[in-house]
Amino acid sequence: MFHLISVPQDERAGSLEDIEQSLVRDTRLHVVEAHAVAELALQSVDALSTEQVASLGKRLAAFHAHLEREWSLLATRYELLLKADSTREFSTTSSPSQISNG
C-alpha cells in the first residue's frame, strides 16, 4: 500500500504486476494470493482522498527516518560488541559456561 501511494495515480495499476511478483518472491504467496493482495491494496489506496494519501506519504517518510535511526543505533551497538569480543581470548578447551562467564 505504501508503495502504491508513492506512485502517481495514473501509474498505480501498472505497478501491480511488480507488487505481485515481489509478494510471490519475498513472502512466498501463491500467485493468486499475491494478485488478490495487490488488487485490494490498489482499491484501498484509490478509496483515499488526496489529503489522506499525502498524510500517509508523510507518515511513511517519518517511518523510514525512524528505521534509519534505529538501524544506525543497532549497527553501532553491534560494532561495539564485536570490538569488546575481539579483546577477549578464548581457550579451545574452555567449556561454554567458562566462555559466557568470561
JSON list of C-alpha atoms in Angstrom, two decimals:
[
{"chain": "A", "resi": 1, "resn": "MET", "atom": "CA", "xyz": [0.00, 0.00, 0.00]},
{"chain": "A", "resi": 2, "resn": "PHE", "atom": "CA", "xyz": [2.82, 2.39, 0.86]},
{"chain": "A", "resi": 3, "resn": "HIS", "atom": "CA", "xyz": [4.48, 1.62, -2.44]},
{"chain": "A", "resi": 4, "resn": "LEU", "atom": "CA", "xyz": [1.27, 2.46, -4.27]},
{"chain": "A", "resi": 5, "resn": "ILE", "atom": "CA", "xyz": [0.91, 5.86, -2.62]},
{"chain": "A", "resi": 6, "resn": "SER", "atom": "CA", "xyz": [4.42, 6.73, -3.79]},
{"chain": "A", "resi": 7, "resn": "VAL", "atom": "CA", "xyz": [3.40, 6.07, -7.41]},
{"chain": "A", "resi": 8, "resn": "PRO", "atom": "CA", "xyz": [1.41, 8.69, -9.37]},
{"chain": "A", "resi": 9, "resn": "GLN", "atom": "CA", "xyz": [-2.26, 7.75, -9.53]},
{"chain": "A", "resi": 10, "resn": "ASP", "atom": "CA", "xyz": [-2.28, 7.11, -13.28]},
{"chain": "A", "resi": 11, "resn": "GLU", "atom": "CA", "xyz": [0.63, 4.65, -12.93]},
{"chain": "A", "resi": 12, "resn": "ARG", "atom": "CA", "xyz": [-0.67, 2.64, -9.96]},
{"chain": "A", "resi": 13, "resn": "ALA", "atom": "CA", "xyz": [-2.47, -0.05, -11.93]},
{"chain": "A", "resi": 14, "resn": "GLY", "atom": "CA", "xyz": [0.67, -0.63, -13.99]},
{"chain": "A", "resi": 15, "resn": "SER", "atom": "CA", "xyz": [2.78, -1.29, -10.91]},
{"chain": "A", "resi": 16, "resn": "LEU", "atom": "CA", "xyz": [0.50, -4.09, -9.68]},
{"chain": "A", "resi": 17, "resn": "GLU", "atom": "CA", "xyz": [2.46, -6.73, -11.57]},
{"chain": "A", "resi": 18, "resn": "ASP", "atom": "CA", "xyz": [5.69, -5.64, -9.86]},
{"chain": "A", "resi": 19, "resn": "ILE", "atom": "CA", "xyz": [3.96, -5.77, -6.49]},
{"chain": "A", "resi": 20, "resn": "GLU", "atom": "CA", "xyz": [2.58, -9.23, -7.21]},
{"chain": "A", "resi": 21, "resn": "GLN", "atom": "CA", "xyz": [5.99, -10.54, -8.25]},
{"chain": "A", "resi": 22, "resn": "SER", "atom": "CA", "xyz": [7.54, -9.06, -5.14]},
{"chain": "A", "resi": 23, "resn": "LEU", "atom": "CA", "xyz": [4.92, -10.70, -2.93]},
{"chain": "A", "resi": 24, "resn": "VAL", "atom": "CA", "xyz": [5.47, -14.09, -4.57]},
{"chain": "A", "resi": 25, "resn": "ARG", "atom": "CA", "xyz": [9.25, -13.77, -4.33]},
{"chain": "A", "resi": 26, "resn": "ASP", "atom": "CA", "xyz": [9.59, -12.20, -0.88]},
{"chain": "A", "resi": 27, "resn": "THR", "atom": "CA", "xyz": [6.68, -13.70, 1.05]},
{"chain": "A", "resi": 28, "resn": "ARG", "atom": "CA", "xyz": [6.14, -16.87, -0.99]},
{"chain": "A", "resi": 29, "resn": "LEU", "atom": "CA", "xyz": [2.48, -16.11, -1.51]},
{"chain": "A", "resi": 30, "resn": "HIS", "atom": "CA", "xyz": [0.78, -18.06, -4.27]},
{"chain": "A", "resi": 31, "resn": "VAL", "atom": "CA", "xyz": [0.33, -16.08, -7.49]},
{"chain": "A", "resi": 32, "resn": "VAL", "atom": "CA", "xyz": [-3.45, -15.92, -6.96]},
{"chain": "A", "resi": 33, "resn": "GLU", "atom": "CA", "xyz": [-2.99, -14.71, -3.37]},
{"chain": "A", "resi": 34, "resn": "ALA", "atom": "CA", "xyz": [-0.48, -12.08, -4.44]},
{"chain": "A", "resi": 35, "resn": "HIS", "atom": "CA", "xyz": [-2.87, -10.85, -7.12]},
{"chain": "A", "resi": 36, "resn": "ALA", "atom": "CA", "xyz": [-5.68, -10.52, -4.56]},
{"chain": "A", "resi": 37, "resn": "VAL", "atom": "CA", "xyz": [-3.45, -8.65, -2.10]},
{"chain": "A", "resi": 38, "resn": "ALA", "atom": "CA", "xyz": [-2.24, -6.23, -4.78]},
{"chain": "A", "resi": 39, "resn": "GLU", "atom": "CA", "xyz": [-5.77, -5.60, -6.09]},
{"chain": "A", "resi": 40, "resn": "LEU", "atom": "CA", "xyz": [-7.11, -4.91, -2.59]},
{"chain": "A", "resi": 41, "resn": "ALA", "atom": "CA", "xyz": [-4.21, -2.57, -1.87]},
{"chain": "A", "resi": 42, "resn": "LEU", "atom": "CA", "xyz": [-4.99, -0.66, -5.07]},
{"chain": "A", "resi": 43, "resn": "GLN", "atom": "CA", "xyz": [-8.68, -0.44, -4.17]},
{"chain": "A", "resi": 44, "resn": "SER", "atom": "CA", "xyz": [-7.78, 0.78, -0.67]},
{"chain": "A", "resi": 45, "resn": "VAL", "atom": "CA", "xyz": [-5.47, 3.49, -2.00]},
{"chain": "A", "resi": 46, "resn": "ASP", "atom": "CA", "xyz": [-7.94, 4.55, -4.67]},
{"chain": "A", "resi": 47, "resn": "ALA", "atom": "CA", "xyz": [-10.60, 4.98, -1.98]},
{"chain": "A", "resi": 48, "resn": "LEU", "atom": "CA", "xyz": [-8.43, 7.51, -0.12]},
{"chain": "A", "resi": 49, "resn": "SER", "atom": "CA", "xyz": [-8.72, 11.23, -0.60]},
{"chain": "A", "resi": 50, "resn": "THR", "atom": "CA", "xyz": [-5.77, 13.27, -1.85]},
{"chain": "A", "resi": 51, "resn": "GLU", "atom": "CA", "xyz": [-5.23, 14.58, 1.69]},
{"chain": "A", "resi": 52, "resn": "GLN", "atom": "CA", "xyz": [-5.21, 11.07, 3.13]},
{"chain": "A", "resi": 53, "resn": "VAL", "atom": "CA", "xyz": [-2.67, 9.91, 0.56]},
{"chain": "A", "resi": 54, "resn": "ALA", "atom": "CA", "xyz": [-0.46, 12.91, 1.38]},
{"chain": "A", "resi": 55, "resn": "SER", "atom": "CA", "xyz": [-0.76, 12.17, 5.09]},
{"chain": "A", "resi": 56, "resn": "LEU", "atom": "CA", "xyz": [0.26, 8.55, 4.57]},
{"chain": "A", "resi": 57, "resn": "GLY", "atom": "CA", "xyz": [3.22, 9.73, 2.49]},
{"chain": "A", "resi": 58, "resn": "LYS", "atom": "CA", "xyz": [4.40, 11.96, 5.34]},
{"chain": "A", "resi": 59, "resn": "ARG", "atom": "CA", "xyz": [3.99, 9.11, 7.82]},
{"chain": "A", "resi": 60, "resn": "LEU", "atom": "CA", "xyz": [5.96, 6.82, 5.55]},
{"chain": "A", "resi": 61, "resn": "ALA", "atom": "CA", "xyz": [8.81, 9.34, 5.40]},
{"chain": "A", "resi": 62, "resn": "ALA", "atom": "CA", "xyz": [8.79, 9.59, 9.21]},
{"chain": "A", "resi": 63, "resn": "PHE", "atom": "CA", "xyz": [8.77, 5.80, 9.48]},
{"chain": "A", "resi": 64, "resn": "HIS", "atom": "CA", "xyz": [11.77, 5.49, 7.16]},
{"chain": "A", "resi": 65, "resn": "ALA", "atom": "CA", "xyz": [13.63, 8.13, 9.19]},
{"chain": "A", "resi": 66, "resn": "HIS", "atom": "CA", "xyz": [12.86, 6.17, 12.36]},
{"chain": "A", "resi": 67, "resn": "LEU", "atom": "CA", "xyz": [14.15, 2.96, 10.76]},
{"chain": "A", "resi": 68, "resn": "GLU", "atom": "CA", "xyz": [17.36, 4.72, 9.72]},
{"chain": "A", "resi": 69, "resn": "ARG", "atom": "CA", "xyz": [17.95, 5.96, 13.28]},
{"chain": "A", "resi": 70, "resn": "GLU", "atom": "CA", "xyz": [17.24, 2.54, 14.78]},
{"chain": "A", "resi": 71, "resn": "TRP", "atom": "CA", "xyz": [19.46, 0.80, 12.23]},
{"chain": "A", "resi": 72, "resn": "SER", "atom": "CA", "xyz": [22.30, 3.21, 12.96]},
{"chain": "A", "resi": 73, "resn": "LEU", "atom": "CA", "xyz": [21.98, 2.59, 16.70]},
{"chain": "A", "resi": 74, "resn": "LEU", "atom": "CA", "xyz": [21.88, -1.16, 16.17]},
{"chain": "A", "resi": 75, "resn": "ALA", "atom": "CA", "xyz": [24.92, -1.09, 13.88]},
{"chain": "A", "resi": 76, "resn": "THR", "atom": "CA", "xyz": [26.87, 0.97, 16.42]},
{"chain": "A", "resi": 77, "resn": "ARG", "atom": "CA", "xyz": [25.90, -1.40, 19.23]},
{"chain": "A", "resi": 78, "resn": "TYR", "atom": "CA", "xyz": [26.90, -4.43, 17.17]},
{"chain": "A", "resi": 79, "resn": "GLU", "atom": "CA", "xyz": [30.24, -2.83, 16.31]},
{"chain": "A", "resi": 80, "resn": "LEU", "atom": "CA", "xyz": [30.92, -2.16, 19.99]},
{"chain": "A", "resi": 81, "resn": "LEU", "atom": "CA", "xyz": [30.05, -5.77, 20.85]},
{"chain": "A", "resi": 82, "resn": "LEU", "atom": "CA", "xyz": [32.45, -7.04, 18.19]},
{"chain": "A", "resi": 83, "resn": "LYS", "atom": "CA", "xyz": [35.23, -4.76, 19.41]},
{"chain": "A", "resi": 84, "resn": "ALA", "atom": "CA", "xyz": [34.68, -5.85, 23.01]},
{"chain": "A", "resi": 85, "resn": "ASP", "atom": "CA", "xyz": [34.60, -9.51, 21.98]},
{"chain": "A", "resi": 86, "resn": "SER", "atom": "CA", "xyz": [37.80, -9.21, 19.94]},
{"chain": "A", "resi": 87, "resn": "THR", "atom": "CA", "xyz": [39.74, -8.23, 23.06]},
{"chain": "A", "resi": 88, "resn": "ARG", "atom": "CA", "xyz": [38.76, -11.45, 24.85]},
{"chain": "A", "resi": 89, "resn": "GLU", "atom": "CA", "xyz": [40.80, -14.59, 24.43]},
{"chain": "A", "resi": 90, "resn": "PHE", "atom": "CA", "xyz": [39.09, -17.94, 24.36]},
{"chain": "A", "resi": 91, "resn": "SER", "atom": "CA", "xyz": [40.74, -21.25, 25.00]},
{"chain": "A", "resi": 92, "resn": "THR", "atom": "CA", "xyz": [39.75, -24.08, 22.69]},
{"chain": "A", "resi": 93, "resn": "THR", "atom": "CA", "xyz": [39.36, -26.26, 25.78]},
{"chain": "A", "resi": 94, "resn": "SER", "atom": "CA", "xyz": [37.07, -23.86, 27.61]},
{"chain": "A", "resi": 95, "resn": "SER", "atom": "CA", "xyz": [33.58, -25.01, 28.38]},
{"chain": "A", "resi": 96, "resn": "PRO", "atom": "CA", "xyz": [30.61, -22.91, 27.23]},
{"chain": "A", "resi": 97, "resn": "SER", "atom": "CA", "xyz": [29.98, -21.76, 30.80]},
{"chain": "A", "resi": 98, "resn": "GLN", "atom": "CA", "xyz": [33.56, -20.53, 31.12]},
{"chain": "A", "resi": 99, "resn": "ILE", "atom": "CA", "xyz": [33.28, -18.62, 27.87]},
{"chain": "A", "resi": 100, "resn": "SER", "atom": "CA", "xyz": [29.97, -16.97, 28.73]},
{"chain": "A", "resi": 101, "resn": "ASN", "atom": "CA", "xyz": [31.16, -16.03, 32.21]},
{"chain": "A", "resi": 102, "resn": "GLY", "atom": "CA", "xyz": [34.38, -14.58, 30.87]}
]
